JSON list of C-alpha atoms in Angstrom, two decimals:
[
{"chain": "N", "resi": 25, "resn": "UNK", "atom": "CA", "xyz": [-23.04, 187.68, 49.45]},
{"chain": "N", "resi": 26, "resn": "UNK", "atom": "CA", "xyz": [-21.84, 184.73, 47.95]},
{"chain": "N", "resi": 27, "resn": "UNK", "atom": "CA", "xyz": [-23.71, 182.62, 45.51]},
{"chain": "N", "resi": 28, "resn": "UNK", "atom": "CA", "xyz": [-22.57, 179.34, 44.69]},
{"chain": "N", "resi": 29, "resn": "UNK", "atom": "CA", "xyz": [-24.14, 176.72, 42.71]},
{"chain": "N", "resi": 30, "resn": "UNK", "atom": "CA", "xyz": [-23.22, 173.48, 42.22]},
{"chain": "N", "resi": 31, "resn": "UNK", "atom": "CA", "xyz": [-24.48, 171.22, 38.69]},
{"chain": "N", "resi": 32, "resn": "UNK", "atom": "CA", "xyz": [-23.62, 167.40, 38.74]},
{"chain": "N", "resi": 33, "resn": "UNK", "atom": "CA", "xyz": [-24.44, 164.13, 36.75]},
{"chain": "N", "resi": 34, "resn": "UNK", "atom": "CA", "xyz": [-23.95, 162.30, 40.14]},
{"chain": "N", "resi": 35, "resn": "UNK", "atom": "CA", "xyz": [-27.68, 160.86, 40.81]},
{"chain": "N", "resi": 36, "resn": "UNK", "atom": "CA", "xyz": [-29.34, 162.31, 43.24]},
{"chain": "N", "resi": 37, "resn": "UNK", "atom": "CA", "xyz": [-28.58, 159.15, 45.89]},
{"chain": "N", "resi": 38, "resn": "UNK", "atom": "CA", "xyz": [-24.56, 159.56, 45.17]},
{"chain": "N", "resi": 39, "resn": "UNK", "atom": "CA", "xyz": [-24.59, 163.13, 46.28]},
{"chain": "N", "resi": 40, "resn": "UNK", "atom": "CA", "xyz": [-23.51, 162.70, 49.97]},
{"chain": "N", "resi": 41, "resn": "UNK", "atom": "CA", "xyz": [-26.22, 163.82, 52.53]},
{"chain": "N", "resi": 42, "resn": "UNK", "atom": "CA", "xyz": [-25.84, 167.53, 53.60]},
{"chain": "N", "resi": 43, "resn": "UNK", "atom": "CA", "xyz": [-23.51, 168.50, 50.78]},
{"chain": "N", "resi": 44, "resn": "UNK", "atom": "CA", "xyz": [-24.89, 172.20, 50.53]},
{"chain": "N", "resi": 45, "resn": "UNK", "atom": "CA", "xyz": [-24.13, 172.94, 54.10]},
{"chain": "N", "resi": 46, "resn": "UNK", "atom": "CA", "xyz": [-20.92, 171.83, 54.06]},
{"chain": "N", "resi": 47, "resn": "UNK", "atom": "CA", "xyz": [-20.58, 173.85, 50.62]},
{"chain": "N", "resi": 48, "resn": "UNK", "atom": "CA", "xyz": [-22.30, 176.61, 52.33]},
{"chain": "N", "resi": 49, "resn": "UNK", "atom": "CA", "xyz": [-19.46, 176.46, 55.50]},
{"chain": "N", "resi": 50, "resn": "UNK", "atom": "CA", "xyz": [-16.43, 175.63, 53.31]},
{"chain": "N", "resi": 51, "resn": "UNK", "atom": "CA", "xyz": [-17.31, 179.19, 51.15]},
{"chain": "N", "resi": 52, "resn": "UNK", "atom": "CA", "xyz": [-17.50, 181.27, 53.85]},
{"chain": "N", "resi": 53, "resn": "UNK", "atom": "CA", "xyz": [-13.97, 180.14, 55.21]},
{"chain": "N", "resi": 54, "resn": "UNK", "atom": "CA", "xyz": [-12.63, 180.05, 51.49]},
{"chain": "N", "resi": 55, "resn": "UNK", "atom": "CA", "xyz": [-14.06, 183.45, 50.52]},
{"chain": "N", "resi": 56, "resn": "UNK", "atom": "CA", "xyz": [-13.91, 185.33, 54.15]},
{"chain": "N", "resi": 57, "resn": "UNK", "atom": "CA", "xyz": [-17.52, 186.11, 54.02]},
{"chain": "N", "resi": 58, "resn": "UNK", "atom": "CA", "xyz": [-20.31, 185.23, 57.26]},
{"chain": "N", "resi": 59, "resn": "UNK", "atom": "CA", "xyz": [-21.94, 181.92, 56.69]},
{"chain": "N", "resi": 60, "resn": "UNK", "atom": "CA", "xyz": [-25.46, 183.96, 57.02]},
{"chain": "N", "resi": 61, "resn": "UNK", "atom": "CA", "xyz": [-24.75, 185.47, 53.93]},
{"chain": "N", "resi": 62, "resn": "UNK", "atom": "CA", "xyz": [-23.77, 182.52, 51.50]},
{"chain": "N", "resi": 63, "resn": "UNK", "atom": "CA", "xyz": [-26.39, 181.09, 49.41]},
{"chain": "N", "resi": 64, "resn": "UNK", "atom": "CA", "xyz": [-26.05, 177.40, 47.98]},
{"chain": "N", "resi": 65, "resn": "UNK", "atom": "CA", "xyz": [-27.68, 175.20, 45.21]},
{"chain": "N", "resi": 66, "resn": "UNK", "atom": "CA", "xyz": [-26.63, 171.49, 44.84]},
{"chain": "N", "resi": 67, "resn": "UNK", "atom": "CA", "xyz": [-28.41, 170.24, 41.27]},
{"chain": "N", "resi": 68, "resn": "UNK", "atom": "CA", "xyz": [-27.73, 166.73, 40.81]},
{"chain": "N", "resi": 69, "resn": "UNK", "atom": "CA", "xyz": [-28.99, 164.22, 38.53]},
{"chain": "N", "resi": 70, "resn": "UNK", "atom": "CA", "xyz": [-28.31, 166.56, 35.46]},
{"chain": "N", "resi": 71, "resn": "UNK", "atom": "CA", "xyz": [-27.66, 165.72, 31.73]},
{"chain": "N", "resi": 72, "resn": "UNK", "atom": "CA", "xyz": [-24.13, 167.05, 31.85]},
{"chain": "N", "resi": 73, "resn": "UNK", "atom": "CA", "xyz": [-20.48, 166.79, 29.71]},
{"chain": "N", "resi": 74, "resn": "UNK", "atom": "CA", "xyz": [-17.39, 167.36, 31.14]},
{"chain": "N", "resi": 75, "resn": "UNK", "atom": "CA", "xyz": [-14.20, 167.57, 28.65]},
{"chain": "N", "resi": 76, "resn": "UNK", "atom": "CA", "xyz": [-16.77, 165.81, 26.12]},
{"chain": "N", "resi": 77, "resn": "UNK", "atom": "CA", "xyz": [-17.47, 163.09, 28.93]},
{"chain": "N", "resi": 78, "resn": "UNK", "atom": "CA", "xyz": [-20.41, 162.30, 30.19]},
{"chain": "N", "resi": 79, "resn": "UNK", "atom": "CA", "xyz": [-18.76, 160.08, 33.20]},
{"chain": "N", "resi": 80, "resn": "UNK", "atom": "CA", "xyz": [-19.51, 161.66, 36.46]},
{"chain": "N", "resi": 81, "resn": "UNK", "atom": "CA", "xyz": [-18.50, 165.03, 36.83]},
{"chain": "N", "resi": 82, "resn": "UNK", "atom": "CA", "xyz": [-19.64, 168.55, 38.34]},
{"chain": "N", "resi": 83, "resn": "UNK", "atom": "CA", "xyz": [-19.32, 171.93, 37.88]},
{"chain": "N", "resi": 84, "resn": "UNK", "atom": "CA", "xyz": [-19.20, 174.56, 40.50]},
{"chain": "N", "resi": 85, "resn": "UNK", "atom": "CA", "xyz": [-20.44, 178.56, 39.71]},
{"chain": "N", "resi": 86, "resn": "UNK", "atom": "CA", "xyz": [-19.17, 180.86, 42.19]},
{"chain": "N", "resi": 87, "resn": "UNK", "atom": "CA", "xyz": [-20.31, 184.11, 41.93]},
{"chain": "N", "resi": 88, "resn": "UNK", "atom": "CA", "xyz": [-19.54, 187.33, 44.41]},
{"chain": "N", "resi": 89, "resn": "UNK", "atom": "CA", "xyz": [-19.08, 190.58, 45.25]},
{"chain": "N", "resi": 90, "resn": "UNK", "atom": "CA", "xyz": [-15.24, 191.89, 45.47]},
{"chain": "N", "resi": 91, "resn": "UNK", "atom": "CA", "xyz": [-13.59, 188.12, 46.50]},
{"chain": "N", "resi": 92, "resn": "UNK", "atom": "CA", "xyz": [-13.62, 186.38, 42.77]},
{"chain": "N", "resi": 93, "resn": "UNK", "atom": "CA", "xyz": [-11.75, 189.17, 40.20]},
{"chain": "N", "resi": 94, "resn": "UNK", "atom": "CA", "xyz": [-8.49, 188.39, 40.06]},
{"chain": "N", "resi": 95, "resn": "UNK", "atom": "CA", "xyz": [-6.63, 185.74, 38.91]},
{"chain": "N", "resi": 96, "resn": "UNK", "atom": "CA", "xyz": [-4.71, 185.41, 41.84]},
{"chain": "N", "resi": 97, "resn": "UNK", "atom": "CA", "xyz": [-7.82, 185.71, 44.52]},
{"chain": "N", "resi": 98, "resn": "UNK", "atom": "CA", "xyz": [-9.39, 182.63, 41.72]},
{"chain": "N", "resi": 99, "resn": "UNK", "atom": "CA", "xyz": [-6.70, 180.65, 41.55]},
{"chain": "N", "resi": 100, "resn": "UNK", "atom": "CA", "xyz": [-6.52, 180.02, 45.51]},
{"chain": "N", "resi": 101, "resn": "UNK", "atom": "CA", "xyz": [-10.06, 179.48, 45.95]},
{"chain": "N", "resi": 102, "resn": "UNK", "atom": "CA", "xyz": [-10.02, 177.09, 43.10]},
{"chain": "N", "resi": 103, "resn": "UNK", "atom": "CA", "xyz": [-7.22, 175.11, 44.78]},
{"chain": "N", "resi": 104, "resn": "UNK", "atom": "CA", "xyz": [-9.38, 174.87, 48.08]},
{"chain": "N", "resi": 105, "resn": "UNK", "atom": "CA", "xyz": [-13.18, 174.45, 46.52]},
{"chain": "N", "resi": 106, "resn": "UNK", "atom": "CA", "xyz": [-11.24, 171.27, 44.27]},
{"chain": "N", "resi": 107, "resn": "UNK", "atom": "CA", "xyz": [-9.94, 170.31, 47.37]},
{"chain": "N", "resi": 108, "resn": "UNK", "atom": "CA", "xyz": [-13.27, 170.01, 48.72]},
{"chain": "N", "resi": 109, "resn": "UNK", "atom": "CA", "xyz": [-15.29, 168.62, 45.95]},
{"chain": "N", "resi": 110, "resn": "UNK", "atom": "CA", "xyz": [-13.00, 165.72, 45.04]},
{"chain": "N", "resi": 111, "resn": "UNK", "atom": "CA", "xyz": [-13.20, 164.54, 48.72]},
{"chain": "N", "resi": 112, "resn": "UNK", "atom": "CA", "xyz": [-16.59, 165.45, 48.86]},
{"chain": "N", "resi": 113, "resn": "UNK", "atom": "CA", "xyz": [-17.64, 164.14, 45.90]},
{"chain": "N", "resi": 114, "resn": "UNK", "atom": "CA", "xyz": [-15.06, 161.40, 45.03]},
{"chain": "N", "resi": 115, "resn": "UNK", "atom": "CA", "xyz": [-14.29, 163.38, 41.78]},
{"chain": "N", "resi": 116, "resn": "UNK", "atom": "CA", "xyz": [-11.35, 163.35, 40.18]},
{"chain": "N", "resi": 117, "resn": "UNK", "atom": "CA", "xyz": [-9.92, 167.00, 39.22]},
{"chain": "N", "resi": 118, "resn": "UNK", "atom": "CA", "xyz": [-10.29, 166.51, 35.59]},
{"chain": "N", "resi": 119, "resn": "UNK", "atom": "CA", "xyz": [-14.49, 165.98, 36.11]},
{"chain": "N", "resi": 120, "resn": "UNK", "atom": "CA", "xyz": [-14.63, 169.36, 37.98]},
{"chain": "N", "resi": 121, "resn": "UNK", "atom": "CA", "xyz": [-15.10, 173.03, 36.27]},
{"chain": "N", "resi": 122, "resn": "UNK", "atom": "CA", "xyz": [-14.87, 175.84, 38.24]},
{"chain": "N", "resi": 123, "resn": "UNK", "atom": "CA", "xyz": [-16.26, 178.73, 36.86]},
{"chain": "N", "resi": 124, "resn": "UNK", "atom": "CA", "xyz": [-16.36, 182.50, 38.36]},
{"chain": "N", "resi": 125, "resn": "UNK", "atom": "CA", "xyz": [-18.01, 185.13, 38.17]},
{"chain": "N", "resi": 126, "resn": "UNK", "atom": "CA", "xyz": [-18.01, 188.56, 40.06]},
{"chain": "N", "resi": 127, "resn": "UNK", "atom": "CA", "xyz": [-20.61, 190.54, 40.77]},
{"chain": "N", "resi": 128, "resn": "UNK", "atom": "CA", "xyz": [-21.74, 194.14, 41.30]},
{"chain": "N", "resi": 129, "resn": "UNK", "atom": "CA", "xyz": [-23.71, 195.35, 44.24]},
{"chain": "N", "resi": 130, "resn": "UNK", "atom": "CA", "xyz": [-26.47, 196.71, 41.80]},
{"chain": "N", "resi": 131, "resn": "UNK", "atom": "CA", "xyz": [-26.52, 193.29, 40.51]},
{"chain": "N", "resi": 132, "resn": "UNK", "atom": "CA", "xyz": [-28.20, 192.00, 43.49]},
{"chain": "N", "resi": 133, "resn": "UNK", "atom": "CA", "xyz": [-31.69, 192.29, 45.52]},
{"chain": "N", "resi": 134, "resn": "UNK", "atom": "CA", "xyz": [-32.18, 192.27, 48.57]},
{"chain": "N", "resi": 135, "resn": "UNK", "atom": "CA", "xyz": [-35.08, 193.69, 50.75]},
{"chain": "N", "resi": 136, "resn": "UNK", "atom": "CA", "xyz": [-36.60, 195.71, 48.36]},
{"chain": "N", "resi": 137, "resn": "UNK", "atom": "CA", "xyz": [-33.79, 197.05, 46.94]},
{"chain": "N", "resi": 138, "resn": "UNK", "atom": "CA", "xyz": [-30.44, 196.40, 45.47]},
{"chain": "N", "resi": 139, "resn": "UNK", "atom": "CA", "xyz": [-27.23, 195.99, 47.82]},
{"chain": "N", "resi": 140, "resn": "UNK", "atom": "CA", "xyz": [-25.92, 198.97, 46.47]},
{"chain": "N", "resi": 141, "resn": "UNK", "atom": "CA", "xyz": [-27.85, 200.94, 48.61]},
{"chain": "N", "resi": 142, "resn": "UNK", "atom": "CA", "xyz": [-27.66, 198.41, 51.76]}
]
C-alpha cells in the first residue's frame, strides 16, 4: 500500500491536469503493487527550497511496505519516478528530492484495524 506524496512550488495552474493519476499509475508499475492500492497527494503552490532555491522545484515522499529498503530497490525507482517527474513536470533533476521511507504493516490502518492483521 503505497503512499506517495508529492510537494511543489509549481502554482497550482502549472501542475499539468491529472498529475496524481498518472503518479498513481506510474507507482504501481514502478513499485509492482495494484493500482487499487496506491494512494496519491499532489500539493502545489507551496512555500518550498530546493538546494537553497526557491526556483521551481518538487519533492516526492514515497513511502511503503517491503518495496523502498534497500539501496538498490531505491536507487531504481528513483531513476524511473525522476524520469517521470522531469517530463511530467518540466523539472530539471537538480529541483527534484526524492525521499523514502518504508513502512511497517502495524504502521498502517485500514478497516478498523492495522494491516498487520489484514
Amino acid at each position: 500500500m503505497p503512499f506517495v506524496e508529492l510537494d511543489t512550488n509549481l502554482p497550482t495552474g502549472r501542475v499539468p491536469a491529472g498529475l496524481e493519476k498518472r503518479l498513481c499509475a506510474a507507482t504501481a508499475t514502478i513499485l509492482s503493487k495494484p493500482e487499487d492500492r496506491v494512494n496519491v497527494t499532489v500539493r502545489p503552490g507551496l512555500a518550498m527550497a530546493v538546494n537553497g532555491s526557491t526556483d521551481p522545484c518538487a519533492q516526492l515522499i514515497i513511502s511503503s511496505i517491503g518495496v523502498v529498503g534497500t539501496a538498490e530497490e531505491n536507487r531504481g525507482h528513483s531513476a524511473r519516478f525522476f524520469e517521470f517527474l522531469t517530463k511530467e513536470m518540466g523539472l530539471g533533476q537538480d529541483r527534484i528530492i526524492i525521499r523514502f521511507s518504508p513502512l511497517e504493516p502495524w504502521q498502517i490502518g485500514k478497516k478498523g484495524t492495522v494491516m498487520t492483521f489484514l
